[in-house]
Short mmCIF file of C-alpha atoms in Angstrom, two decimals:
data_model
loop_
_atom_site.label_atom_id
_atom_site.label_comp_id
_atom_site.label_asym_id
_atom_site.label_seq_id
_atom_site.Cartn_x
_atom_site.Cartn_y
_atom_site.Cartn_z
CA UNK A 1 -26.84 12.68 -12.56
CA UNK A 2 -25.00 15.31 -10.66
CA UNK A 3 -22.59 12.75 -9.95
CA UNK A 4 -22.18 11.14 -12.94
CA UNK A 5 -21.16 14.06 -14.59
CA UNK A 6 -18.92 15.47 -11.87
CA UNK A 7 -16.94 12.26 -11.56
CA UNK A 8 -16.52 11.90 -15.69
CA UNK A 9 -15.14 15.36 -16.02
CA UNK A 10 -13.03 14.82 -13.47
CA UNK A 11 -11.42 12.02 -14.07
CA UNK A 12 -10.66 12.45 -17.70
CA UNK A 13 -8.85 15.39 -16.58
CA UNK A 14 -7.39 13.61 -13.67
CA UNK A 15 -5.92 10.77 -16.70
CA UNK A 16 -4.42 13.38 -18.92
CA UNK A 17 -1.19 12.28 -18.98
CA UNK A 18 -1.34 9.87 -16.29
CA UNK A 19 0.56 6.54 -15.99
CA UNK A 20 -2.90 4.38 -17.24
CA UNK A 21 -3.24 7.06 -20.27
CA UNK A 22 0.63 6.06 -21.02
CA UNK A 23 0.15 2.68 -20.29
CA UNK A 24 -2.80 2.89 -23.42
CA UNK A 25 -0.10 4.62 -25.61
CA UNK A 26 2.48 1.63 -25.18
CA UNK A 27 -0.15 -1.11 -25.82
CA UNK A 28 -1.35 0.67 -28.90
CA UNK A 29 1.90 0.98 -30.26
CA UNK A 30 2.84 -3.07 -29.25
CA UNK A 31 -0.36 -4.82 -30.39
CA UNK A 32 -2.16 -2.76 -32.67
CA UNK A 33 -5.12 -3.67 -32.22
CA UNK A 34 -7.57 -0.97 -30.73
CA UNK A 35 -10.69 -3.18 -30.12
CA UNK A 36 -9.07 -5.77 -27.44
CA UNK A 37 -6.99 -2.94 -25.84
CA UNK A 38 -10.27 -0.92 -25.13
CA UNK A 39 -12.59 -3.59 -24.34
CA UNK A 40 -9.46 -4.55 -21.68
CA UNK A 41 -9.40 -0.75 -20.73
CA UNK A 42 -13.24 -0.90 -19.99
CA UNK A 43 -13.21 -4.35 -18.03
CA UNK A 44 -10.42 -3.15 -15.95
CA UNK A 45 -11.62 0.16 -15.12
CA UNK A 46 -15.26 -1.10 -14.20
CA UNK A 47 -13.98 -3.59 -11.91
CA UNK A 48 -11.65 -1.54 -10.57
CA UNK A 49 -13.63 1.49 -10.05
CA UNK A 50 -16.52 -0.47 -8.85
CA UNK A 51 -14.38 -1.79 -6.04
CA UNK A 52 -13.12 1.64 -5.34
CA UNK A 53 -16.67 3.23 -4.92
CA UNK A 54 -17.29 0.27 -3.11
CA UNK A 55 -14.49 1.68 -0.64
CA UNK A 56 -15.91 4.99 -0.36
CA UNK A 57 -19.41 3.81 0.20
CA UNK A 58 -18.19 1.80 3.14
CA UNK A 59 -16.61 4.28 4.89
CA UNK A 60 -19.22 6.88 4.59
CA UNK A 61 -20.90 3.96 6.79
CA UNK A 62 -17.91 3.65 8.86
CA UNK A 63 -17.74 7.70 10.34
CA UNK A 64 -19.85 10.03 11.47
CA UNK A 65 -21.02 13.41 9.18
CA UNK A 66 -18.41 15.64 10.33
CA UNK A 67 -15.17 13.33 10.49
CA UNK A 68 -16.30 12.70 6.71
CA UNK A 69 -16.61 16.02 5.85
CA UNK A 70 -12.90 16.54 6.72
CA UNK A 71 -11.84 12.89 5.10
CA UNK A 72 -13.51 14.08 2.01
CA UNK A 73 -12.45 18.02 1.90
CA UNK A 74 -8.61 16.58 2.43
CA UNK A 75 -8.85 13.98 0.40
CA UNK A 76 -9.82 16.39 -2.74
CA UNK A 77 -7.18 18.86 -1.70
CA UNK A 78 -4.63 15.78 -1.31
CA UNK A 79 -5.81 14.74 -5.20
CA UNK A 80 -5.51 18.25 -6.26
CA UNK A 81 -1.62 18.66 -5.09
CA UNK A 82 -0.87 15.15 -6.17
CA UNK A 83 -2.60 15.69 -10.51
CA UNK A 84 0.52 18.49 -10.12
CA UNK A 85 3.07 15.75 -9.50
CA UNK A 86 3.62 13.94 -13.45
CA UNK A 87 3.63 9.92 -13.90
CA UNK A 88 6.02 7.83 -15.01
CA UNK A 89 5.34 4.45 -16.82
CA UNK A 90 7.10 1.99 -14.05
CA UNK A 91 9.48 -0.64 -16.49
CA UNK A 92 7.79 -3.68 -14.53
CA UNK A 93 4.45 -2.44 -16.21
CA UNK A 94 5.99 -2.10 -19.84
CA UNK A 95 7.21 -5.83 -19.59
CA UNK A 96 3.79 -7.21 -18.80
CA UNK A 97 3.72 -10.57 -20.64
CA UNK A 98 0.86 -10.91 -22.95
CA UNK A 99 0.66 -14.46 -22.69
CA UNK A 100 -3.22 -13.88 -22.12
CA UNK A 101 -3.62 -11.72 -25.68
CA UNK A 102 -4.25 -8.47 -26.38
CA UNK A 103 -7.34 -8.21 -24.12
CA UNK A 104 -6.10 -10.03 -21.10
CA UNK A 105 -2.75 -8.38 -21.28
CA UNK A 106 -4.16 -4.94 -21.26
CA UNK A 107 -7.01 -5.92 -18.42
CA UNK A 108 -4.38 -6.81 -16.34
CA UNK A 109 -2.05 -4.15 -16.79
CA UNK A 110 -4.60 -1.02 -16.36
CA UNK A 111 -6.26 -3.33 -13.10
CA UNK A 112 -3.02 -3.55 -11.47
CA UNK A 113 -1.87 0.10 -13.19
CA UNK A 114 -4.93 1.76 -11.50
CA UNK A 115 -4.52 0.15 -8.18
CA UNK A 116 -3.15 3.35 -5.65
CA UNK A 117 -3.42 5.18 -8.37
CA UNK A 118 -5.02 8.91 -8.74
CA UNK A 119 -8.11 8.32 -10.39
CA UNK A 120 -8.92 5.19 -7.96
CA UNK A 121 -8.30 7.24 -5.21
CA UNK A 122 -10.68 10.05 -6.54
CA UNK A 123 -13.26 7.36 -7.07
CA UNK A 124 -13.12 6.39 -3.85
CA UNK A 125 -13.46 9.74 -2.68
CA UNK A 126 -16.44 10.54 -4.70
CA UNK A 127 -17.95 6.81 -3.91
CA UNK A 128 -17.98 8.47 -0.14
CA UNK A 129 -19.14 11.87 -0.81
CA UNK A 130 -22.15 10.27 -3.66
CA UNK A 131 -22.63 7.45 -1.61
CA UNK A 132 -26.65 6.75 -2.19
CA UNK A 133 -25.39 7.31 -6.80
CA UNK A 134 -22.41 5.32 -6.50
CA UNK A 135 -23.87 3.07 -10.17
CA UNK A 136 -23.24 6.86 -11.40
CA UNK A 137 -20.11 7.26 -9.87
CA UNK A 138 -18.76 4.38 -11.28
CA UNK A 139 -20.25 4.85 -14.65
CA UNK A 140 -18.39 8.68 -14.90
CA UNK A 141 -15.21 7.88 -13.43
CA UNK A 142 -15.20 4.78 -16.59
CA UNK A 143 -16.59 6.99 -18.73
CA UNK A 144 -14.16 9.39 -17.82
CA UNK A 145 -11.09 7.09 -18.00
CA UNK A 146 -12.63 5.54 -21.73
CA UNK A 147 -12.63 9.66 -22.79
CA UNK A 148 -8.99 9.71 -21.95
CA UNK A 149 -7.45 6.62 -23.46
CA UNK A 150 -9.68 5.74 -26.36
CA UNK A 151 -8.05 8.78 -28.26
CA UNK A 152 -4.49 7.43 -26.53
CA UNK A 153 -4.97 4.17 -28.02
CA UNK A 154 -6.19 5.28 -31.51
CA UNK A 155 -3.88 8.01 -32.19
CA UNK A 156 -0.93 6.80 -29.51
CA UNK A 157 1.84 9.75 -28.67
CA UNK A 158 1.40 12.14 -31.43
CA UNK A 159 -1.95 13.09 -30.11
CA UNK A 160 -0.27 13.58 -26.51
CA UNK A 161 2.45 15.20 -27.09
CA UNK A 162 0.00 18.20 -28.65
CA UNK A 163 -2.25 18.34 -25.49
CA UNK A 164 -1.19 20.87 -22.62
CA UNK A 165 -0.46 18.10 -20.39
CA UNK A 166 0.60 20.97 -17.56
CA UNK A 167 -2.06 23.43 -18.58
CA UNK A 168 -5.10 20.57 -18.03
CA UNK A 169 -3.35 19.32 -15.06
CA UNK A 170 -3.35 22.88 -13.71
CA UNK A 171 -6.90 22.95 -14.43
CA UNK A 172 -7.76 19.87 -12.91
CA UNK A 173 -5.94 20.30 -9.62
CA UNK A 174 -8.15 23.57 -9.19
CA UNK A 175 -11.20 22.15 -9.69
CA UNK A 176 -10.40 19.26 -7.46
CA UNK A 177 -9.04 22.14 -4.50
CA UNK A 178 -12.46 24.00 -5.17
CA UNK A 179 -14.19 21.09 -4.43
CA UNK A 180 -12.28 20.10 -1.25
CA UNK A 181 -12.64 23.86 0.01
CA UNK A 182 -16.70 23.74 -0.83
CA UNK A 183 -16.86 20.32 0.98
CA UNK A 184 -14.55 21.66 4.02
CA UNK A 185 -16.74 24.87 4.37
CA UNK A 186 -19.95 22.30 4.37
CA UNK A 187 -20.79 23.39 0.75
CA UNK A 188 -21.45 20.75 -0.41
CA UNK A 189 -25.03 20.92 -1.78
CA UNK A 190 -23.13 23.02 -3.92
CA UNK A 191 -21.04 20.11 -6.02
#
């Protein structure tokens, strides 16, 4: 459960204002139609994040204790610096063609959209450090991506502009830098 709950919180902060959570703002505002463009939200994020756990899983396998212990503490600082660093919607992603409708469109757009992106790479990294919970891994990190981008979708870029994009950033870098420091120091039956 410990798990599940870190890797929701952090990854709805990690989304706030992230490329996906702008990504929901343009296909709310070009289809109009909330259902489709959540369900596709939710199928791409599951697969995605399931494969991305996967990843971490396996190379918790792959390396000994201590080499993970430094993959993992890094890898959260890394993620911490990089949530400071704002998105950009790439053009390439706002021309999708949504020749598959409204839920196929938006699937593939947040799949690809997620692929190298921050929250996949924090999934990955919490797949390796809760390795034996990664069904609650996966099931916080979508849960945290569905608390970000539901409200994106239903009340599009009047909603964002209100939110201290910098100020939850800020907040979410810090936790993720706590939690690389705790899991460099070999704290980690603290998080």
């Amino acid at each position: 459960m410990n798990a599940f709950l870190i890797a929701t919180a952090l990854v709805a902060l990690a989304e706030m204002g992230d490329k996906t959570q702008l990504l929901a703002f343009l296909l709310a505002a070009r289809f109009r139609k909330p259902l489709p463009i959540i369900a596709g939200i939710f199928t791409a994020t599951v697969l995605n994040h399931a494969f991305a756990g996967a990843v971490g899983m396996w190379i918790t396998q792959m390396v000994g204790p201590e080499i993970m212990r430094w993959i993992l503490g890094l890898s959260f600082i890394a993620m911490a610096v990089w949530i400071l660093i704002p998105d950009e919607l790439d053009e390439e992603e706002e021309q999708k063609e949504h020749r598959f409708g409204v839920f196929g469109a938006t699937t593939i757009a947040f799949f690809l959209a997620e692929m190298g992106d921050k929250t996949q790479i924090a999934t990955v990294a919490l797949g390796a450090r809760y390795a034996a919970d990664l069904v609650w891994v996966v099931a916080g990190t979508t849960l945290g991506m569905m608390l970000a981008n539901v409200p994106a979708v239903y009340l599009g870029n009047h909603f964002a502009k209100r939110l201290p994009i910098r100020l939850i950033h800020a907040v979410c870098a810090a936790i993720f830098a706590v939690i690389g420091v705790f899991v460099l120091v070999g704290k980690t039956g603290v998080i």
